[in-house]
Coordinates of C-alpha atoms in Angstrom, one line a residue:
X1455 CA 52.5 -21.7 26.3
X1456 CA 51.4 -18.2 27.1
X1457 CA 50.5 -17.1 30.6
X1458 CA 46.9 -16.5 29.6
X1459 CA 44.2 -18.1 31.7
X1460 CA 43.3 -21.6 30.4
X1461 CA 39.5 -20.9 30.8
X1462 CA 38.3 -17.7 29.3
X1463 CA 34.8 -16.4 29.1
X1464 CA 33.6 -17.0 25.6
X1465 CA 31.3 -14.6 23.9
X1466 CA 28.9 -16.0 21.2
X1467 CA 25.6 -15.8 19.5
X1468 CA 23.3 -18.8 20.1
X1469 CA 19.9 -20.1 19.2
X1470 CA 17.7 -21.0 22.2
X1471 CA 14.9 -22.8 20.6
X1472 CA 13.6 -24.1 17.2
X1473 CA 12.7 -20.5 16.0
X1474 CA 16.4 -20.4 15.2
X1475 CA 16.7 -16.8 16.2
X1476 CA 20.3 -16.1 17.4
X1477 CA 21.2 -13.7 20.2
X1478 CA 24.2 -12.9 22.4
X1479 CA 25.3 -15.7 24.7
X1480 CA 28.2 -16.2 27.1
X1481 CA 29.8 -19.5 28.2
X1482 CA 33.1 -21.1 29.2
X1483 CA 35.2 -23.3 26.9
X1484 CA 36.9 -26.3 28.4
X1485 CA 40.4 -25.8 29.7
X1486 CA 43.2 -26.2 27.2
X1487 CA 44.8 -29.6 27.1
X1488 CA 48.3 -30.7 26.2
X1489 CA 47.3 -31.4 22.6
X1490 CA 45.0 -28.4 22.1
X1491 CA 45.2 -25.2 20.2
X1492 CA 43.3 -22.2 21.5
X1493 CA 42.2 -20.1 18.6
X1494 CA 41.0 -16.5 18.6
X1495 CA 38.3 -16.5 16.0
X1496 CA 38.5 -13.8 13.4
X1497 CA 35.9 -15.1 10.8
X1498 CA 33.3 -17.7 10.4
X1499 CA 31.4 -18.7 7.3
X1500 CA 27.7 -19.1 7.3
X1501 CA 26.6 -22.6 6.1
X1502 CA 23.1 -24.0 5.5
X1503 CA 23.9 -26.5 8.3
X1504 CA 23.7 -23.5 10.6
X1505 CA 20.0 -23.1 9.6
X1506 CA 19.3 -26.8 9.9
X1507 CA 20.5 -27.2 13.4
X1508 CA 19.5 -23.7 14.7
X1509 CA 15.9 -24.5 13.7
X1510 CA 16.1 -28.2 14.8
X1511 CA 15.2 -29.5 11.3
X1512 CA 16.7 -32.9 12.2
X1513 CA 15.1 -33.1 15.7
X1514 CA 18.4 -33.5 17.5
X1515 CA 19.4 -29.9 18.3
X1516 CA 20.8 -29.2 21.7
X1517 CA 20.1 -25.7 23.0
X1518 CA 21.6 -23.2 23.6
X1519 CA 23.2 -23.9 20.2
X1520 CA 26.2 -22.0 18.8
X1521 CA 26.5 -22.7 15.1
X1522 CA 29.5 -22.2 12.8
X1523 CA 31.9 -24.7 11.2
X1524 CA 33.9 -22.6 8.8
X1525 CA 36.2 -21.1 11.3
X1526 CA 39.4 -19.1 10.8
X1527 CA 41.5 -17.2 13.3
X1528 CA 44.8 -16.7 15.1
X1529 CA 46.5 -19.0 17.6
X1530 CA 46.6 -17.4 21.0
X1531 CA 47.8 -20.4 23.1
X1532 CA 49.0 -24.0 22.6
X1533 CA 49.2 -27.0 24.8
X1534 CA 52.5 -28.3 26.1
X1535 CA 52.9 -31.1 23.5
X1536 CA 51.6 -29.2 20.4
X1537 CA 54.2 -29.3 17.7
X1538 CA 52.5 -28.2 14.5
X1539 CA 51.3 -24.7 15.6
X1540 CA 52.6 -21.8 17.6
X1541 CA 51.1 -18.5 19.0
X1542 CA 50.3 -16.1 16.1
X1543 CA 49.8 -18.8 13.4
X1544 CA 46.8 -18.4 11.1
X1545 CA 44.6 -21.5 11.6
X1546 CA 41.3 -22.9 10.4
X1547 CA 38.8 -25.4 11.9
X1548 CA 36.2 -27.2 9.8
X1549 CA 33.2 -29.4 10.3
X1550 CA 34.6 -31.7 12.9
X1551 CA 36.8 -31.3 16.0
X1552 CA 37.4 -34.9 17.1
X1553 CA 37.3 -38.6 16.0
X1554 CA 38.5 -41.9 17.3
X1555 CA 42.1 -41.5 15.9
X1556 CA 42.3 -45.3 15.8
X1557 CA 40.3 -46.7 12.9
X1558 CA 41.6 -47.2 9.3
X1559 CA 40.0 -44.0 8.1
X1560 CA 41.4 -41.8 10.9
X1561 CA 44.9 -43.4 10.4
X1562 CA 44.6 -42.5 6.7
X1563 CA 43.6 -38.9 7.7
X1564 CA 40.1 -39.3 6.4
X1565 CA 38.6 -38.5 9.7
X1566 CA 35.3 -37.4 8.3
X1567 CA 34.6 -41.2 7.7
X1568 CA 35.7 -42.2 11.2
X1569 CA 34.1 -45.6 12.0
X1570 CA 32.9 -44.3 15.4
X1571 CA 31.7 -41.1 13.9
X1572 CA 33.5 -37.8 13.6
X1573 CA 32.5 -35.3 16.4
X1574 CA 30.9 -32.2 14.8
X1575 CA 32.2 -28.7 15.5
X1576 CA 28.8 -27.7 16.9
X1577 CA 25.9 -29.6 18.4
X1578 CA 28.0 -32.7 18.9
X1579 CA 29.0 -34.6 22.0
X1580 CA 32.7 -34.5 22.6
X1581 CA 34.8 -37.2 24.2
X1582 CA 34.5 -35.5 27.6
X1583 CA 30.7 -35.4 27.3
X1584 CA 30.4 -31.7 26.7
X1585 CA 28.3 -30.3 23.8
X1586 CA 30.4 -28.8 21.1
X1587 CA 29.8 -25.1 20.2
X1588 CA 30.9 -23.6 17.0
X1589 CA 32.4 -20.5 15.4
X1590 CA 29.8 -17.8 16.1
X1591 CA 32.0 -17.2 19.1
X1592 CA 35.1 -15.3 20.3
X1593 CA 37.4 -18.3 20.6
X1594 CA 37.5 -22.1 20.3
X1595 CA 39.8 -24.9 21.8
X1596 CA 40.5 -27.8 19.4
X1597 CA 42.9 -30.7 19.4
X1598 CA 45.8 -29.8 17.0
X1599 CA 45.0 -32.8 14.7
X1600 CA 41.8 -31.0 13.6
X1601 CA 43.3 -27.6 12.9
X1602 CA 44.5 -26.5 9.5
X1603 CA 47.3 -24.1 8.6
X1604 CA 46.1 -21.2 6.5
X1605 CA 48.8 -20.4 4.0
X1606 CA 50.8 -17.2 4.5
X1607 CA 49.1 -14.3 2.8
X1608 CA 45.7 -16.0 2.2
X1609 CA 42.9 -13.8 3.7
X1610 CA 41.3 -15.4 6.7
X1611 CA 37.9 -14.2 5.6
X1612 CA 38.3 -16.0 2.2
X1613 CA 39.7 -19.1 3.9
X1614 CA 36.6 -19.7 6.0
X1615 CA 34.2 -21.0 3.4
X1616 CA 36.8 -23.4 2.1
X1617 CA 36.5 -25.4 5.3
X1618 CA 33.0 -26.7 4.3
X1619 CA 31.8 -25.4 1.0
X1620 CA 35.2 -25.7 -0.6
X1621 CA 36.2 -29.1 0.6
X1622 CA 32.8 -30.5 0.0
X1623 CA 33.4 -30.2 -3.8
X1624 CA 37.2 -30.5 -3.9
X1625 CA 37.3 -33.8 -2.1
X1626 CA 35.1 -35.8 -4.6
X1627 CA 36.7 -33.9 -7.5
X1628 CA 40.1 -35.3 -6.5
X1629 CA 38.7 -38.8 -5.6
X1630 CA 37.1 -39.2 -9.0
X1631 CA 40.2 -37.7 -10.8
X1632 CA 38.4 -34.6 -12.1
X1633 CA 41.7 -32.7 -12.3
X1634 CA 42.4 -33.9 -15.9
X1635 CA 42.8 -30.9 -18.2
X1636 CA 40.5 -31.0 -21.2
X1637 CA 37.8 -33.1 -19.6
X1638 CA 34.2 -31.7 -19.3
X1639 CA 32.4 -30.9 -16.0
X1640 CA 28.8 -30.0 -15.4
X1641 CA 27.8 -28.2 -12.2
X1642 CA 24.2 -28.3 -11.0
X1643 CA 23.4 -25.3 -8.8
X1644 CA 25.4 -22.1 -8.5
X1645 CA 25.4 -21.4 -4.7
X1646 CA 28.2 -21.6 -2.1
X1647 CA 29.2 -25.1 -3.2
X1648 CA 28.5 -24.7 -6.9
X1649 CA 30.5 -21.6 -7.4
X1650 CA 33.5 -23.3 -5.8
X1651 CA 33.1 -26.3 -8.1
X1652 CA 33.3 -23.9 -11.1
X1653 CA 36.4 -22.3 -9.7
X1654 CA 38.1 -25.6 -9.1
X1655 CA 37.1 -27.0 -12.4
X1656 CA 38.6 -24.0 -14.2
X1657 CA 41.8 -24.3 -12.2
X1658 CA 42.0 -28.0 -13.2
X1659 CA 41.7 -27.1 -16.9
X1660 CA 38.2 -28.5 -17.3
X1661 CA 35.5 -27.2 -19.7
X1662 CA 32.8 -26.2 -17.2
X1663 CA 29.1 -26.0 -18.0
X1664 CA 26.8 -24.5 -15.3
X1665 CA 23.4 -26.3 -15.3
X1666 CA 20.8 -23.9 -13.8
X1667 CA 17.1 -23.2 -13.5
X1668 CA 17.7 -19.5 -13.4
X1669 CA 18.6 -17.4 -16.4
X1670 CA 19.5 -14.5 -14.0
X1671 CA 22.7 -16.4 -13.1
X1672 CA 24.0 -16.6 -16.6
X1673 CA 26.1 -13.5 -16.8
X1674 CA 27.7 -14.1 -13.4
X1675 CA 28.5 -17.7 -14.3
X1676 CA 30.2 -16.9 -17.6
X1677 CA 31.7 -13.4 -17.0
X1678 CA 32.6 -13.5 -13.3
X1679 CA 33.2 -17.2 -12.5
X1680 CA 34.6 -18.0 -15.9
X1681 CA 32.4 -21.0 -16.8
X1682 CA 32.6 -22.0 -20.5
X1683 CA 28.9 -22.7 -21.0
X1684 CA 25.5 -22.0 -19.3
X1685 CA 22.5 -24.1 -19.8
X1686 CA 18.9 -23.6 -18.6
X1687 CA 17.8 -27.0 -17.6
X1688 CA 14.1 -26.4 -18.5
X1689 CA 15.1 -25.8 -22.1
X1690 CA 14.9 -29.2 -23.8
X1691 CA 16.8 -28.0 -26.8
X1692 CA 19.7 -26.8 -24.7
X1693 CA 19.7 -30.1 -22.7
X1694 CA 19.5 -32.2 -25.9
X1695 CA 22.6 -30.4 -27.3
X1696 CA 24.5 -31.6 -24.2
X1697 CA 23.5 -35.3 -24.6
X1698 CA 26.5 -37.6 -23.7
X1699 CA 28.9 -34.7 -23.6
X1700 CA 30.1 -34.5 -20.0
X1701 CA 32.7 -36.6 -18.3
X1702 CA 31.7 -35.4 -14.8
X1703 CA 28.7 -33.8 -13.0
X1704 CA 28.7 -32.3 -9.5
X1705 CA 25.2 -31.9 -8.2
X1706 CA 25.1 -29.3 -5.4
X1707 CA 21.3 -28.7 -5.4
X1708 CA 19.4 -29.6 -2.2
X1709 CA 16.0 -28.9 -3.6
X1710 CA 14.1 -31.9 -5.1
X1711 CA 14.8 -32.4 -8.8
X1712 CA 14.8 -35.2 -11.4
X1713 CA 18.0 -37.1 -12.0
X1714 CA 17.4 -38.9 -15.3
X1715 CA 17.8 -35.8 -17.5
X1716 CA 21.2 -35.0 -15.9
X1717 CA 22.4 -38.7 -16.1
X1718 CA 21.7 -38.5 -19.9
X1719 CA 24.3 -35.7 -20.2
X1720 CA 27.1 -38.1 -19.1
X1721 CA 29.5 -39.8 -21.5
X1722 CA 30.1 -43.5 -21.3
X1723 CA 31.7 -44.2 -17.9
X1724 CA 30.8 -40.7 -16.7
X1725 CA 30.7 -39.9 -13.0
X1726 CA 27.8 -38.1 -11.2
X1727 CA 28.6 -36.9 -7.7
X1728 CA 25.9 -35.7 -5.4
X1729 CA 26.9 -33.3 -2.6
X1730 CA 23.5 -31.7 -2.0
X1731 CA 20.7 -33.2 0.2
X1732 CA 17.4 -33.5 -1.7
X1733 CA 14.7 -35.4 0.1
X1734 CA 15.1 -38.3 -2.3
X1735 CA 17.3 -39.6 -5.1
X1736 CA 15.3 -41.4 -7.8
X1737 CA 16.4 -42.4 -11.3
X1738 CA 15.7 -45.2 -13.8
X1739 CA 18.2 -48.1 -13.7
X1740 CA 18.8 -47.7 -17.4
X1741 CA 20.2 -44.2 -16.7
X1742 CA 22.9 -45.8 -14.7
X1743 CA 23.5 -49.2 -16.4
X1744 CA 23.5 -48.1 -20.0
X1745 CA 26.8 -46.3 -20.5
X1746 CA 28.4 -47.8 -17.4
X1747 CA 27.9 -44.7 -15.4
X1748 CA 28.8 -44.1 -11.8
X1749 CA 26.8 -42.2 -9.1
X1750 CA 28.6 -41.3 -5.9
X1751 CA 27.9 -39.2 -2.8
X1752 CA 30.3 -37.1 -0.7
X1753 CA 30.4 -34.9 2.3
X1754 CA 33.4 -32.8 3.4
X1755 CA 36.8 -34.4 3.7
X1756 CA 39.6 -35.6 6.0
X1757 CA 42.4 -33.5 7.3
X1758 CA 44.9 -34.6 4.6
X1759 CA 42.8 -33.5 1.6
X1760 CA 41.5 -30.4 3.4
X1761 CA 45.1 -29.1 4.0
X1762 CA 45.9 -30.0 0.4
X1763 CA 42.9 -27.9 -0.8
X1764 CA 43.9 -24.9 1.3
X1765 CA 47.4 -25.0 -0.2
X1766 CA 46.1 -25.5 -3.7
X1767 CA 43.8 -22.4 -3.3
X1768 CA 46.7 -20.3 -2.1
X1769 CA 49.0 -21.5 -4.9
X1770 CA 46.4 -20.9 -7.6
X1771 CA 44.9 -17.7 -6.1
X1772 CA 41.4 -19.3 -5.8
X1773 CA 39.1 -17.3 -3.5
X1774 CA 35.4 -17.8 -2.7
X1775 CA 33.1 -15.0 -3.5
X1776 CA 32.0 -13.7 -0.2
X1777 CA 29.8 -11.1 1.5
X1778 CA 31.4 -10.1 4.9
X1779 CA 28.9 -9.2 7.6
X1780 CA 28.9 -8.3 11.3
X1781 CA 27.5 -10.8 13.8
X1782 CA 24.6 -8.5 14.5
X1783 CA 23.3 -9.2 10.9
X1784 CA 23.4 -13.0 11.2
X1785 CA 19.7 -13.6 11.6
X1786 CA 19.0 -11.6 8.4
X1787 CA 21.8 -13.4 6.7
X1788 CA 20.3 -16.8 7.6
X1789 CA 17.0 -15.8 6.2
X1790 CA 18.6 -14.5 3.0
X1791 CA 20.5 -17.7 2.6
X1792 CA 17.2 -19.7 2.8
X1793 CA 16.0 -17.6 -0.1
X1794 CA 19.3 -18.1 -2.0
X1795 CA 19.9 -14.4 -1.7
X1796 CA 23.7 -14.4 -1.4
X1797 CA 26.7 -14.4 -3.8
X1798 CA 27.9 -16.8 -2.7
X1799 CA 28.8 -17.2 1.0
X1800 CA 28.3 -15.0 4.0
X1801 CA 31.3 -14.7 6.3
X1802 CA 30.9 -13.2 9.7
X1803 CA 33.6 -10.7 10.8
X1804 CA 33.8 -12.1 14.3
X1805 CA 36.9 -10.1 15.4
X1806 CA 35.5 -6.7 14.6
X1807 CA 31.8 -7.2 15.5
X1808 CA 31.5 -9.7 18.4
X1809 CA 32.0 -7.7 21.6

C-alpha cells in the first residue's frame, strides 16, 4: 500500500434535483478496505443512464447524484489483501460495484444477474448503507472483484464506453453464438450500442446489415463502420428484399417501434435480442412461433465476459468511435445525447478537466 491518506476529498459534478443540471460537487469516498482498489479516474463515458437518473426518470434518484458507469483510470492505492492489481495499473469499472458474491450467478462471475441484485456504480445503496457515486469524479474506491484490467496499450478513453455500451452487445452476441463467420446479423439503431454491434459483428466475420430510419447514417455505416448493407426500414421494398435472410438481430433502439416487421427478417430458428428499452414490446405470436424464432433480452454482463471483451477488443484493435469532452461541457453533451447528436459516445476527460 502507498502512504497516501485513505480518505481523500473527491471532486465531482453532480445533479441536485430532477432538472438534471450538473455542477461541481465535493464529497468524501469511504476509506479503502483490505479488498479495495482506489482508482484515479482519467476518463468516464457518458451513457443514457446518466440522463435517466440525473433527471429522476424512474422516480428513485438520490440527490446529490454523481453519474457515470463507464470508468477508466490508474490504480493509486490497493488494500492489504488485493492480489490482482497494483499501483500504476490501468483499470476499468463498469455498471456495478458490488454483489452478494454467494449466489450461483456471482459464483459463475455473472454478477450482473446476482440473485440479491447487483449494486449499481451510482445511485445504488452499497453494503455499508452509503449511496454509490459514479465516475464524474476524481477517484473511486471499488472492491477488486469488480475492477477490470485494461490491456496494455489500449487507450483509456477508448476503453471507457466498452464497460457499458460495448459489453451490452458483446454479452448477448456471445451467449447466442453470434461469433460464427459467414452468418448474417441485423443491427437496429446506430448509436453508442449499435455501432459497437456492427464492429463486433465484422470482427466475428458476420455479414452485417444496419437497419435504420435515417438515410443520413448510410455513408457512415458502410464506409466508416464497415457494414455490408444498409436498409431504410420505412422502405417496404428494401425490407421485403431482406425477408427471412438474417440469422440474428440486435435491437438497440429505445424509442417505440414495431417488432413484427423485424421478426419477419429472421431465418428459421433466428434469434432477436433486445438491448434497448422501448416503453413496450408487442408482436404477433405468429411472428415468433412460425419459424421457431427466439426473442431474448440482455443488459450488461458479468466480470468474466467483460474482461473477455476487453481482451478481445485489444487483440483485434476494436475501438469505439468517441468524442472526448471536458467535464465543463457535460450538460451540453447530455442534451446532445438526448437528440442523438453524437458519433457515437461522449467520453469525459476527467484527468485534464476536473479540477
